Tab-separated table of C-alpha atoms in Angstrom:
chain	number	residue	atom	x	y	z
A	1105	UNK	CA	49.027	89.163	-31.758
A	1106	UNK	CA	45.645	88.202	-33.679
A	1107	UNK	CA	42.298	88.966	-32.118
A	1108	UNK	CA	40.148	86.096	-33.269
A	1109	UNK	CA	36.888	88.615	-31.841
A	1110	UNK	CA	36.264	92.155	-32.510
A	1111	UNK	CA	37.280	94.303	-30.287
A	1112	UNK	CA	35.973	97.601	-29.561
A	1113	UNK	CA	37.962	100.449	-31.283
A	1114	UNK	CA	35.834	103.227	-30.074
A	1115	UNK	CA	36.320	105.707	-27.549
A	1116	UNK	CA	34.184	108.314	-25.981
A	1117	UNK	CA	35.206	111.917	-26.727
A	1118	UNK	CA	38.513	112.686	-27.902
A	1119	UNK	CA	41.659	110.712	-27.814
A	1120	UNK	CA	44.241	112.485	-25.012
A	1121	UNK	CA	47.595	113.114	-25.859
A	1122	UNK	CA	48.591	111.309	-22.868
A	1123	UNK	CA	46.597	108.163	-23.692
A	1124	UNK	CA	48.856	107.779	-27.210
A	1125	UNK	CA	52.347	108.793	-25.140
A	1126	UNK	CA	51.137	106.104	-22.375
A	1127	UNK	CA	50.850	104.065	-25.480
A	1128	UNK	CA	54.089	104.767	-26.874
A	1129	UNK	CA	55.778	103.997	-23.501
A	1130	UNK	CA	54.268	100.461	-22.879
A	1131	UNK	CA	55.891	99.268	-26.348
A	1132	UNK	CA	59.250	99.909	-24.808
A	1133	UNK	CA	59.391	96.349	-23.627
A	1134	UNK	CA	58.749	94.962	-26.973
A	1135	UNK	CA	62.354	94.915	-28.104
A	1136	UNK	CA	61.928	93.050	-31.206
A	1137	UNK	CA	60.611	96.383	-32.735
A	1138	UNK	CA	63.060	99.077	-34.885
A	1139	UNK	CA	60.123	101.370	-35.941
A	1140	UNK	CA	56.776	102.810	-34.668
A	1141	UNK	CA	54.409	104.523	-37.103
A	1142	UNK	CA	51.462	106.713	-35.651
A	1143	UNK	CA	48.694	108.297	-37.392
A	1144	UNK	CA	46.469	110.811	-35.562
A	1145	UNK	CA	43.131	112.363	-37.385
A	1146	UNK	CA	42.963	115.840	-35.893
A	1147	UNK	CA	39.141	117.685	-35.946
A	1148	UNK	CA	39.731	120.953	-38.769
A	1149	UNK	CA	38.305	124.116	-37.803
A	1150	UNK	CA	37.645	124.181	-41.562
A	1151	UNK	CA	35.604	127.546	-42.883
A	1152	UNK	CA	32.211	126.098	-45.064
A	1153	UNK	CA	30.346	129.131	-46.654
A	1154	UNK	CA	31.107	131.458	-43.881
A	1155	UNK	CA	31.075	129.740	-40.824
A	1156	UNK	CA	33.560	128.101	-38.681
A	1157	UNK	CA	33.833	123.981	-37.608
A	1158	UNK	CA	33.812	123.909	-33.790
A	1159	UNK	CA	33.459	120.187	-33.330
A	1160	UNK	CA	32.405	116.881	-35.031
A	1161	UNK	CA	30.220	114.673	-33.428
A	1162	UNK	CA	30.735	111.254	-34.161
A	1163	UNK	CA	28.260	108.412	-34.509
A	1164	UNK	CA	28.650	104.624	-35.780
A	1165	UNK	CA	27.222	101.433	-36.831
A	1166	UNK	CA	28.917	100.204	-34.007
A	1167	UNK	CA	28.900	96.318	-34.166
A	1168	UNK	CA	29.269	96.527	-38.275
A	1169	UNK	CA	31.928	98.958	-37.202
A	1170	UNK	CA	34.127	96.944	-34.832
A	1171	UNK	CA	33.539	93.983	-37.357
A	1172	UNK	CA	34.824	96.105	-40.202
A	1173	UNK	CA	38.069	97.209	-38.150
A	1174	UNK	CA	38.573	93.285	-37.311
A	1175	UNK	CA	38.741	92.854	-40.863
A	1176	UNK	CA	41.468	95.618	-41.541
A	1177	UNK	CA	43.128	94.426	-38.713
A	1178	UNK	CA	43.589	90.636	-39.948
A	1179	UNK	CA	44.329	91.713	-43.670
A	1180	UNK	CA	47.114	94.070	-42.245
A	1181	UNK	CA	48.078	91.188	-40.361
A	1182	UNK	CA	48.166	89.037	-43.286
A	1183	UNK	CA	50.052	91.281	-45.744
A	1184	UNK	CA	52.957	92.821	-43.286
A	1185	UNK	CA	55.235	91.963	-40.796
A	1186	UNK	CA	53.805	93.680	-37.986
A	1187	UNK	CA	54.846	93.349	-34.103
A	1188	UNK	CA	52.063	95.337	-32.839
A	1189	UNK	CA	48.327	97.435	-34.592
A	1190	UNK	CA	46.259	99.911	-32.545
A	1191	UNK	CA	43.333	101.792	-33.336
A	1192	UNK	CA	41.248	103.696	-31.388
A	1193	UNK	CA	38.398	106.360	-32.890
A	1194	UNK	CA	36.171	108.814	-31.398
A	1195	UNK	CA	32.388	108.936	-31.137
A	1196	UNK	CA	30.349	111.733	-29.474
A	1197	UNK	CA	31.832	115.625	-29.631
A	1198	UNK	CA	35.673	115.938	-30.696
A	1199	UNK	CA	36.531	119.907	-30.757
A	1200	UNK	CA	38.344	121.381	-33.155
A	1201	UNK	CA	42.207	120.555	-32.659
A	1202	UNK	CA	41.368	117.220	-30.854
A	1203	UNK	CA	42.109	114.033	-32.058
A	1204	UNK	CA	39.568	111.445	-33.171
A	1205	UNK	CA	41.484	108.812	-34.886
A	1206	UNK	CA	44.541	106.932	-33.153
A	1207	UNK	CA	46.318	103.952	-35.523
A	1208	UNK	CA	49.978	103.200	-33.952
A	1209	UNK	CA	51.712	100.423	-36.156
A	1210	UNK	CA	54.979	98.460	-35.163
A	1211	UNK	CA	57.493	96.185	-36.610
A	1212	UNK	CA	60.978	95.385	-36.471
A	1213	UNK	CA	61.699	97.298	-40.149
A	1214	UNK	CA	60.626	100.596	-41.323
A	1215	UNK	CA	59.666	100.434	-44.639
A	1216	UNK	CA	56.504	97.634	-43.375
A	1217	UNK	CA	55.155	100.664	-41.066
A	1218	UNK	CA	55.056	102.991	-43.782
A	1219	UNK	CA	53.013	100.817	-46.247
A	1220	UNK	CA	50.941	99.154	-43.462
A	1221	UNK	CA	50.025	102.418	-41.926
A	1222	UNK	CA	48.977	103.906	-45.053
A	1223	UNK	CA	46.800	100.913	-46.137
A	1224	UNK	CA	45.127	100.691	-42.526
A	1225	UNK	CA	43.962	104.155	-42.977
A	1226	UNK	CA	43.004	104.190	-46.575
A	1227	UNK	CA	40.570	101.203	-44.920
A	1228	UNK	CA	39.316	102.746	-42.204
A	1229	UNK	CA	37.358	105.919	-43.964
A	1230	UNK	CA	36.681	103.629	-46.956
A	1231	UNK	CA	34.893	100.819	-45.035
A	1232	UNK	CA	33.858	101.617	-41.584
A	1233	UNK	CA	30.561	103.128	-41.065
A	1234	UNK	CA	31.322	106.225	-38.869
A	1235	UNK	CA	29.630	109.159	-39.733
A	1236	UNK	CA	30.774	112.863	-38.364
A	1237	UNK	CA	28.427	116.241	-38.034
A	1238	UNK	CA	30.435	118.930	-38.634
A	1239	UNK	CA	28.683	121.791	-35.947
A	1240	UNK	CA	29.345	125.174	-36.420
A	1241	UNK	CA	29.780	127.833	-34.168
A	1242	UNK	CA	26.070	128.884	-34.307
A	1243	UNK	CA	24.912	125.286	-33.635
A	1244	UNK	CA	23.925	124.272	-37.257
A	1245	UNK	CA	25.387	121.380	-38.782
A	1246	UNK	CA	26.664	120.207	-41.760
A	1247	UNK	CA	27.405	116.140	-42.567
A	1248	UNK	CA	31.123	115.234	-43.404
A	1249	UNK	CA	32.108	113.279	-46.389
A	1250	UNK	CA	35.589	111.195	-46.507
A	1251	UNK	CA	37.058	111.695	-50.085
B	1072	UNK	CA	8.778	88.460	-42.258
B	1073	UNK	CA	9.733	90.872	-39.445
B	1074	UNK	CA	13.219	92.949	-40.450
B	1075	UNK	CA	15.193	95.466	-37.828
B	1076	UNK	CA	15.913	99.126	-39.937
B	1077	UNK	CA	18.477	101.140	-38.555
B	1078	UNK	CA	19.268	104.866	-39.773
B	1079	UNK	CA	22.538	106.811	-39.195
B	1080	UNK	CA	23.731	110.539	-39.546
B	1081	UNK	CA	21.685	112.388	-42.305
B	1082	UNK	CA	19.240	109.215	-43.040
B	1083	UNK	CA	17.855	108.864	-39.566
B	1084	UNK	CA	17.209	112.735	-39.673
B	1085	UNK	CA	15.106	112.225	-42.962
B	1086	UNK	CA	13.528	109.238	-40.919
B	1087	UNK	CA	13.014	111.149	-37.450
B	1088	UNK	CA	14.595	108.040	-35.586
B	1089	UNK	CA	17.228	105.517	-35.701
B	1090	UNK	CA	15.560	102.256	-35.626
B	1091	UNK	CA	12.373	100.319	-36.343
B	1092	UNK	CA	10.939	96.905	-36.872
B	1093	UNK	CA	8.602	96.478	-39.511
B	1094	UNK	CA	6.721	93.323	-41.502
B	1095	UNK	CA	7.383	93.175	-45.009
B	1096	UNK	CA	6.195	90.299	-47.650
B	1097	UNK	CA	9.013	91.871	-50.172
B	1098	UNK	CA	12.042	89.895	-51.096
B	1099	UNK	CA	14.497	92.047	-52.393
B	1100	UNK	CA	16.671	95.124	-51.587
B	1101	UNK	CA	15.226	97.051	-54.556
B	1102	UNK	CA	11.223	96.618	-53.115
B	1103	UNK	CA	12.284	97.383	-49.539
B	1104	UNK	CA	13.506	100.734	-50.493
B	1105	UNK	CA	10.499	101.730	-52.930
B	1106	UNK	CA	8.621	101.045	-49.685
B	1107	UNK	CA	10.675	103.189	-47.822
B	1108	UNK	CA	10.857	105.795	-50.120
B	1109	UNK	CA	7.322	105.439	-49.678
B	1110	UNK	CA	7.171	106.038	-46.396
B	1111	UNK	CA	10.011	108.437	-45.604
B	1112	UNK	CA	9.877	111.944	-47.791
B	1113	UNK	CA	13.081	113.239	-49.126
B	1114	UNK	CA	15.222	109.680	-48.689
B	1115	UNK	CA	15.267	109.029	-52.364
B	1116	UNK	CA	17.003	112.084	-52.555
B	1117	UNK	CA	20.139	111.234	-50.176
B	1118	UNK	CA	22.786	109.300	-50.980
B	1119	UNK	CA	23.320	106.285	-48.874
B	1120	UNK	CA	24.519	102.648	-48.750
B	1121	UNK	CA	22.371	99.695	-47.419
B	1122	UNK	CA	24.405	96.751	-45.171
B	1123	UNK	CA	22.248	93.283	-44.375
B	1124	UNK	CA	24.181	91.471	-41.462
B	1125	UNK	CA	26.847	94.240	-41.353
B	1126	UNK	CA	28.365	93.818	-45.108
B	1127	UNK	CA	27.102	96.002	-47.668
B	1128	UNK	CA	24.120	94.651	-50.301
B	1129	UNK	CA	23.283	95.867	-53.746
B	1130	UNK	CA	19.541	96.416	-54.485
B	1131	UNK	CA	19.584	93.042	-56.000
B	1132	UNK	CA	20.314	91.118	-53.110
B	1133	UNK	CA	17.525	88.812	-51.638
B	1134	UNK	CA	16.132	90.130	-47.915
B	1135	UNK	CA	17.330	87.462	-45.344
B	1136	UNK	CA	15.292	88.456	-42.646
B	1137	UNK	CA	18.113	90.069	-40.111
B	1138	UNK	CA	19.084	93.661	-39.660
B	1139	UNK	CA	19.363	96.297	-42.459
B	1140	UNK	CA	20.697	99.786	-41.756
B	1141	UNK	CA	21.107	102.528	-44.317
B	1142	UNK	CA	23.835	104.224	-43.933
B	1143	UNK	CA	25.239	107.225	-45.436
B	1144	UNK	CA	28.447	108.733	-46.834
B	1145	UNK	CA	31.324	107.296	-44.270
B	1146	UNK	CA	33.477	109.622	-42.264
B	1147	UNK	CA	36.091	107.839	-40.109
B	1148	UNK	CA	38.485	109.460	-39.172
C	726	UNK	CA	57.070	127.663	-40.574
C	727	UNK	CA	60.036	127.635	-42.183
C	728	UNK	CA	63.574	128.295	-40.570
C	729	UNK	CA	66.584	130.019	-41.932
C	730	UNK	CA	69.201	128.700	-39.669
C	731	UNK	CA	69.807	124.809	-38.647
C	732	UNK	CA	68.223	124.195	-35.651
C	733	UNK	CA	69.838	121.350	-32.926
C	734	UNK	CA	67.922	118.020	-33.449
C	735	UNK	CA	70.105	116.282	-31.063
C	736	UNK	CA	69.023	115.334	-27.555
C	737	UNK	CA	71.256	113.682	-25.071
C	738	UNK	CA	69.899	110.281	-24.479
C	739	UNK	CA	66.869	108.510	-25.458
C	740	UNK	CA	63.579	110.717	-26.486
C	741	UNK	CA	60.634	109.666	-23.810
C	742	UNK	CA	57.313	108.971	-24.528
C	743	UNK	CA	56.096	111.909	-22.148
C	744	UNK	CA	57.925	114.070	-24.957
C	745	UNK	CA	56.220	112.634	-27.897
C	746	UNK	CA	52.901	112.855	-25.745
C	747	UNK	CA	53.532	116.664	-24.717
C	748	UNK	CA	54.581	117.704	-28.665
C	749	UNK	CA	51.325	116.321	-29.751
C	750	UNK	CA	49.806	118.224	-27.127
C	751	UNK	CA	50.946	121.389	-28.359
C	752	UNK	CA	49.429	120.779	-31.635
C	753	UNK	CA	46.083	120.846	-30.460
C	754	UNK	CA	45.987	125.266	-30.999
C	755	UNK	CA	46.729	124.281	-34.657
C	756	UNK	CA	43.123	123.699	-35.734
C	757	UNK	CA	44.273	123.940	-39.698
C	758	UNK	CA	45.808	120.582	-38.841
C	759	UNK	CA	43.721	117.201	-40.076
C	760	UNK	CA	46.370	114.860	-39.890
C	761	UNK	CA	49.399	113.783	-37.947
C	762	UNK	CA	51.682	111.490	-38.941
C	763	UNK	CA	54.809	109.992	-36.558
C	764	UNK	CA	57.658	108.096	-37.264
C	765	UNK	CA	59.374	106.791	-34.028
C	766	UNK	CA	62.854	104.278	-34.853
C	767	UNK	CA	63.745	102.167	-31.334
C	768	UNK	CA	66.232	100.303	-30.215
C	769	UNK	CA	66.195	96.983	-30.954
C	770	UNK	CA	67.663	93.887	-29.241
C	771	UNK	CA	68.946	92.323	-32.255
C	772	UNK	CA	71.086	88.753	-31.655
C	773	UNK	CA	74.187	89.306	-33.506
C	774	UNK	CA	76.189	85.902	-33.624
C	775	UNK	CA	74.949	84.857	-30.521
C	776	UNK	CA	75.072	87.577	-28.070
C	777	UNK	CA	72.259	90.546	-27.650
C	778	UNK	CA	72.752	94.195	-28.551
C	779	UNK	CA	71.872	96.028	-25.341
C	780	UNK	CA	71.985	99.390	-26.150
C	781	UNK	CA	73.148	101.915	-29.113
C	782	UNK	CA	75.753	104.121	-28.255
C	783	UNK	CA	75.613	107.108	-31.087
C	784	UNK	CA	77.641	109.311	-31.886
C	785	UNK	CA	77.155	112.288	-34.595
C	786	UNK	CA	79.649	114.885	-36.942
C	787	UNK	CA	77.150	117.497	-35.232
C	788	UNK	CA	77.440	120.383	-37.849
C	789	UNK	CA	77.453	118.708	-40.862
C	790	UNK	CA	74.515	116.400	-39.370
C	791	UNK	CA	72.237	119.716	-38.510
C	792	UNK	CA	72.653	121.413	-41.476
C	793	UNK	CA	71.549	118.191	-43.558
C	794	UNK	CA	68.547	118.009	-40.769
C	795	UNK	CA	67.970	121.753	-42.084
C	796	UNK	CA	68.275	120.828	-45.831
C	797	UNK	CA	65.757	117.509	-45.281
C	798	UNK	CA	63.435	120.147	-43.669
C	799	UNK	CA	63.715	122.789	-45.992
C	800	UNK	CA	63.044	120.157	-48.942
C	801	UNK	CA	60.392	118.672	-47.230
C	802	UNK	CA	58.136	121.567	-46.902
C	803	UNK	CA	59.252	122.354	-50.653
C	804	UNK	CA	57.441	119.489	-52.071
C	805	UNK	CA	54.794	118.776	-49.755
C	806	UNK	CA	52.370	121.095	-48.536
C	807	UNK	CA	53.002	120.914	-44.530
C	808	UNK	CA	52.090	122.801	-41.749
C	809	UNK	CA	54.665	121.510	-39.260
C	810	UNK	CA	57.661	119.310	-39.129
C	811	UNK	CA	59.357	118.400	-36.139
C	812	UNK	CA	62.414	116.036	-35.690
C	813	UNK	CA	64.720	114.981	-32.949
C	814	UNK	CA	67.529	112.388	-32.665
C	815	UNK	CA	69.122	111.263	-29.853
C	816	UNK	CA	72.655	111.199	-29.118
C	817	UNK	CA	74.635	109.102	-26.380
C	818	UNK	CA	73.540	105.563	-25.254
C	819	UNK	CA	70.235	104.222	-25.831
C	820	UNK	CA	69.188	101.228	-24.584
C	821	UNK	CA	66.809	98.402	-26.309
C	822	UNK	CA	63.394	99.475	-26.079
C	823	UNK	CA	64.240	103.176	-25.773
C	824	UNK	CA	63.607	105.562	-28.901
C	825	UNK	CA	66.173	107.418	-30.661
C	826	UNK	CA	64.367	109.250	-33.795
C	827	UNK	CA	61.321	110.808	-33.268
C	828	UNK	CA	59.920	112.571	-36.477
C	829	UNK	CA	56.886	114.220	-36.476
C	830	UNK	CA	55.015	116.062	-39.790
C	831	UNK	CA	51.250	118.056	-39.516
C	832	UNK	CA	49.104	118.920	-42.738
C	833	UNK	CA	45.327	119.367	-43.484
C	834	UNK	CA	44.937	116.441	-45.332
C	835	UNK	CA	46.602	112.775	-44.575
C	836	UNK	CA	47.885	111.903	-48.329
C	837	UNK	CA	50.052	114.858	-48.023
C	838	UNK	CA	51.656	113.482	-44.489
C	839	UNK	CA	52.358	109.909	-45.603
C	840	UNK	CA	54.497	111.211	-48.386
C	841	UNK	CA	56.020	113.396	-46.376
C	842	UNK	CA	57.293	111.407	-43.371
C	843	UNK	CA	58.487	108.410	-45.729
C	844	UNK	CA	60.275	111.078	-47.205
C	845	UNK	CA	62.111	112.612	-44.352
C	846	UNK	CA	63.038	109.628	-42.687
C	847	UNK	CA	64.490	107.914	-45.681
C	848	UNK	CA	66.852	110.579	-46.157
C	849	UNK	CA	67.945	110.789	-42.462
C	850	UNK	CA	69.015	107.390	-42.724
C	851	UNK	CA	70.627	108.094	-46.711
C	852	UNK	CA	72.238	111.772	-45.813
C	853	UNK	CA	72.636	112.400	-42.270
C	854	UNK	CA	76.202	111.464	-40.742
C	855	UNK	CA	74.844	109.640	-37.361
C	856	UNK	CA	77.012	106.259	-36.334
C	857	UNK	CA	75.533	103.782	-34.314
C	858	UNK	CA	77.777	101.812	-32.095
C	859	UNK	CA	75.703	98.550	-30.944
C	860	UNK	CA	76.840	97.596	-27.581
C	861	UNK	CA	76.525	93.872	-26.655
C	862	UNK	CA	75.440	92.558	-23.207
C	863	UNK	CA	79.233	91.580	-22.593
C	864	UNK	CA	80.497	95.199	-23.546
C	865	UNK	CA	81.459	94.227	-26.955
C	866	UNK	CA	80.368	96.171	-29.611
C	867	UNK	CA	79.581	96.446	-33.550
C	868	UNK	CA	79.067	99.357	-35.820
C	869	UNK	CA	75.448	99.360	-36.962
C	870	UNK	CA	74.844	100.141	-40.581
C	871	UNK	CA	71.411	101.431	-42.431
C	872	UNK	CA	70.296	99.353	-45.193
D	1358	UNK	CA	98.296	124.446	-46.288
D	1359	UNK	CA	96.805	124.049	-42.950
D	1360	UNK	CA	93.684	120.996	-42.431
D	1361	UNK	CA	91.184	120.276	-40.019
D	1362	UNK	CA	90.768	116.633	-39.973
D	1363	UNK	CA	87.407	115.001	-38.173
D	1364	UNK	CA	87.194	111.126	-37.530
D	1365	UNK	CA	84.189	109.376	-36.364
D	1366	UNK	CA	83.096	105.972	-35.555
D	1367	UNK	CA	85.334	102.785	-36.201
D	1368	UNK	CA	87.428	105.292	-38.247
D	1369	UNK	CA	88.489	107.437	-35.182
D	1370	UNK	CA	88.915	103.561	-33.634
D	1371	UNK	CA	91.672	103.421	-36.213
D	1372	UNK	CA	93.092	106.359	-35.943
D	1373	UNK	CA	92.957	106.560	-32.024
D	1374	UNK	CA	92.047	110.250	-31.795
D	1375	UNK	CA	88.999	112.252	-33.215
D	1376	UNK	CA	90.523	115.345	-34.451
D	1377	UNK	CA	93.452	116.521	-35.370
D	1378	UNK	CA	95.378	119.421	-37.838
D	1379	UNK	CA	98.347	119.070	-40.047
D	1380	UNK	CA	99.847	121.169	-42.370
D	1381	UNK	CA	99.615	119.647	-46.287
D	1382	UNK	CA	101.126	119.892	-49.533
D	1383	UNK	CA	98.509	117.815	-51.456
D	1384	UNK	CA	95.998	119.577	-53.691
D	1385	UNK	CA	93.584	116.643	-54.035
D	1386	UNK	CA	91.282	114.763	-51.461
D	1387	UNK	CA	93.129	111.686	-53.160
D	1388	UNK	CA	96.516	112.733	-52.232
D	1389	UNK	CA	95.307	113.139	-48.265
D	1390	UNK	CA	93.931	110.472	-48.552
D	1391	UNK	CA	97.234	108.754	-49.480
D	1392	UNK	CA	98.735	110.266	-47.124
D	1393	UNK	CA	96.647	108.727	-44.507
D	1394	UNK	CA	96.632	105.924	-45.534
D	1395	UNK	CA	100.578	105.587	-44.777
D	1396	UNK	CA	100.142	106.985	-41.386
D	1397	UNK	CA	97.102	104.703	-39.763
D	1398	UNK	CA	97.157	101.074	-40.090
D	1399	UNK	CA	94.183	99.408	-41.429
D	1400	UNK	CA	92.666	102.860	-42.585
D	1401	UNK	CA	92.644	101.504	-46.203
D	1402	UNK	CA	90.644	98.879	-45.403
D	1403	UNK	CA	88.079	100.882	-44.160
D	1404	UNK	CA	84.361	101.723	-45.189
D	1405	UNK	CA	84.418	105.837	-45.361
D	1406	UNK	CA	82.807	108.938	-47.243
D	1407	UNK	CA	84.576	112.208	-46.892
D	1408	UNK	CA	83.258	115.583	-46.512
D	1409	UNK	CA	84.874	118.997	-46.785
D	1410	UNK	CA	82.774	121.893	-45.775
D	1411	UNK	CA	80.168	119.785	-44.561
D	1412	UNK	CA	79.428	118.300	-47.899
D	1413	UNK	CA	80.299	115.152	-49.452
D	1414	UNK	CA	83.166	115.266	-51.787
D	1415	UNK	CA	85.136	112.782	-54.191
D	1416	UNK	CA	88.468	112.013	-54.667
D	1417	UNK	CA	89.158	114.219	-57.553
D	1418	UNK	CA	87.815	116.976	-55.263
D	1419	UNK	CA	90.595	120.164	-55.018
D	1420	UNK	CA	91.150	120.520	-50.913
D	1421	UNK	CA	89.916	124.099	-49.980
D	1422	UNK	CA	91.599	124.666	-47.191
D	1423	UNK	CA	88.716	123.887	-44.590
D	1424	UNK	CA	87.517	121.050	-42.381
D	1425	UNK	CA	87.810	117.611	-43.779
D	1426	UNK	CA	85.586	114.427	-42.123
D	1427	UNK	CA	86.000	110.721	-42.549
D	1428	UNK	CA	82.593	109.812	-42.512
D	1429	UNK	CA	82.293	106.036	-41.645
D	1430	UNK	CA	78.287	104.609	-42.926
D	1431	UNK	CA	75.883	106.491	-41.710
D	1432	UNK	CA	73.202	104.732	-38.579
D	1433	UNK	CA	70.726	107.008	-38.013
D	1434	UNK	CA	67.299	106.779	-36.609
């Protein structure tokens, strides 16, 4: 299941709940997996001094991007036992309460999802160069920081 | 020598646009930024990272001619 | 979000990926939320000296199993600072490929979720009286054990 | 004293039926369990937890009176 090129892990807008059950559903013929693990990033209507987050708008370094998520991709490979790895993200407008990061692990054991997962998400908002403007009800803007 | 800039999110703001190609006789990270600081009011002030051939370079690292973008505070996610 | 009586996790049958799809749907009012995480366990075709488990027939001491369901929940949003929790198990045959836990856990920030869901679904499997009777292509069957 | 008694799994394969009540004597889980161990074959040999009340117990446990489960190991998810 290794991708010897980068593919491309972004996705205009926000990621539909019926894209990830669709998702879900074609892994049913993959019997050789006992456990799915799913992580969604959902936009946060967070309050900053006053003022409400309506969306984030997403931007990237797109091809250092894609390059970086081929990397995480083959070093999750590498260190678990994984069946299947998906991740999609966002760019342009997400509203608050849509979802804008999509990473669905598999593999025949549980406890692999839970560490793989984890470590394929630390990744992403350590190394990938996506940046998000949080925009505020009244149009202003504020940049988002990963922590 | 003839390098590719690219500026994201809060950077390309401070630089009113998101690319540019410019000639430069400097060799290292560290002199293309005191030019740039130079040029662009406010960017020494912003935090930011710099990536040569999409992996990230220290201001030590020798200019190889191909694309630099500066890129600010990640938020994947 | 918490609930003072045990609630019925058990569904007849596997849990489809439409479901899955339409409960993350119905997260998207919750604009608190940053970060979903999902824990799906399917059915796998395991070869068990020679022959193919086809399906898990299971089979639960319903009470008991519900009120430990209730105690997992009420722990879990104890110790970890959670928005929502959802989880479902199925009951009755499922076949290979089909899913038959389907946990589901919502907080503003991911480090909290992680936590969580490893959490929950390790004691399921530890404290929850579900039995698992694999059923082999030829009818046979086995009683599946967690490890 | 009047029981409750729940089997599940490849214990109610051994003892044929899922549920059943009889009237005790015994004070103990152990003692039950004694007991049925003389009425169903192969029970002994068995891999089972028991729970009164919903809740695990032990054999030193006093029997209250209530419903009592032979829990065979647990497959969920």
């Amino acid at each position: 299941m290794k991708d010897k090129k980068p593919k491309n892990v972004f996705r205009e807008g926000p990621i539909s709940s019926d894209f990830i059950g669709n998702s879900i559903y074609k892994h049913q013929t993959k019997t050789s997996i006992g456990a799915h693990n799913i992580f969604l990033g959902q936009v946060r209507a967070d309050e900053i001094d006053g003022k409400t987050v309506a969306a984030i708008d997403y931007t990237a370094y797109e091809d250092m991007a894609n390059q970086k998520f081929h990397d995480i991709r083959e070093s999750a490979f590498e260190k678990f036992e994984l069946t299947c790895m998906h991740i999609y993200h966002s760019l342009g407008r997400v509203n608050a309460g849509e979802i804008c990061l999509f990473v669905f692990v598999s593999s025949p054991r549980r406890k692999v999802v839970f560490e793989a997962l984890e470590y394929i998400v630390e990744a992403i908002k350590a190394d990938v160069p996506v940046f998000g403007k949080e925009i505020f009800e009244d149009e202003t803007h504020k940049w988002k920081v990963n922590n | 020598m003839v390098v590719t800039l690219k500026y994201f999110g809060q950077i390309a703001e401070v630089t009113q646009k998101e690319e540019e190609q410019i000639e430069i006789k400097e060799t290292l990270i560290s002199e293309l930024l005191e030019l740039l600081y130079s040029k662009y009011d406010g960017l020494k002030s912003k935090d930011f990272q710099i990536a040569q051939n999409h992996e990230l370079v220290t201001n030590e690292t020798a200019i190889s001619g191909a694309e630099i973008a500066l890129l600010p505070p990640f938020a994947g996610g």
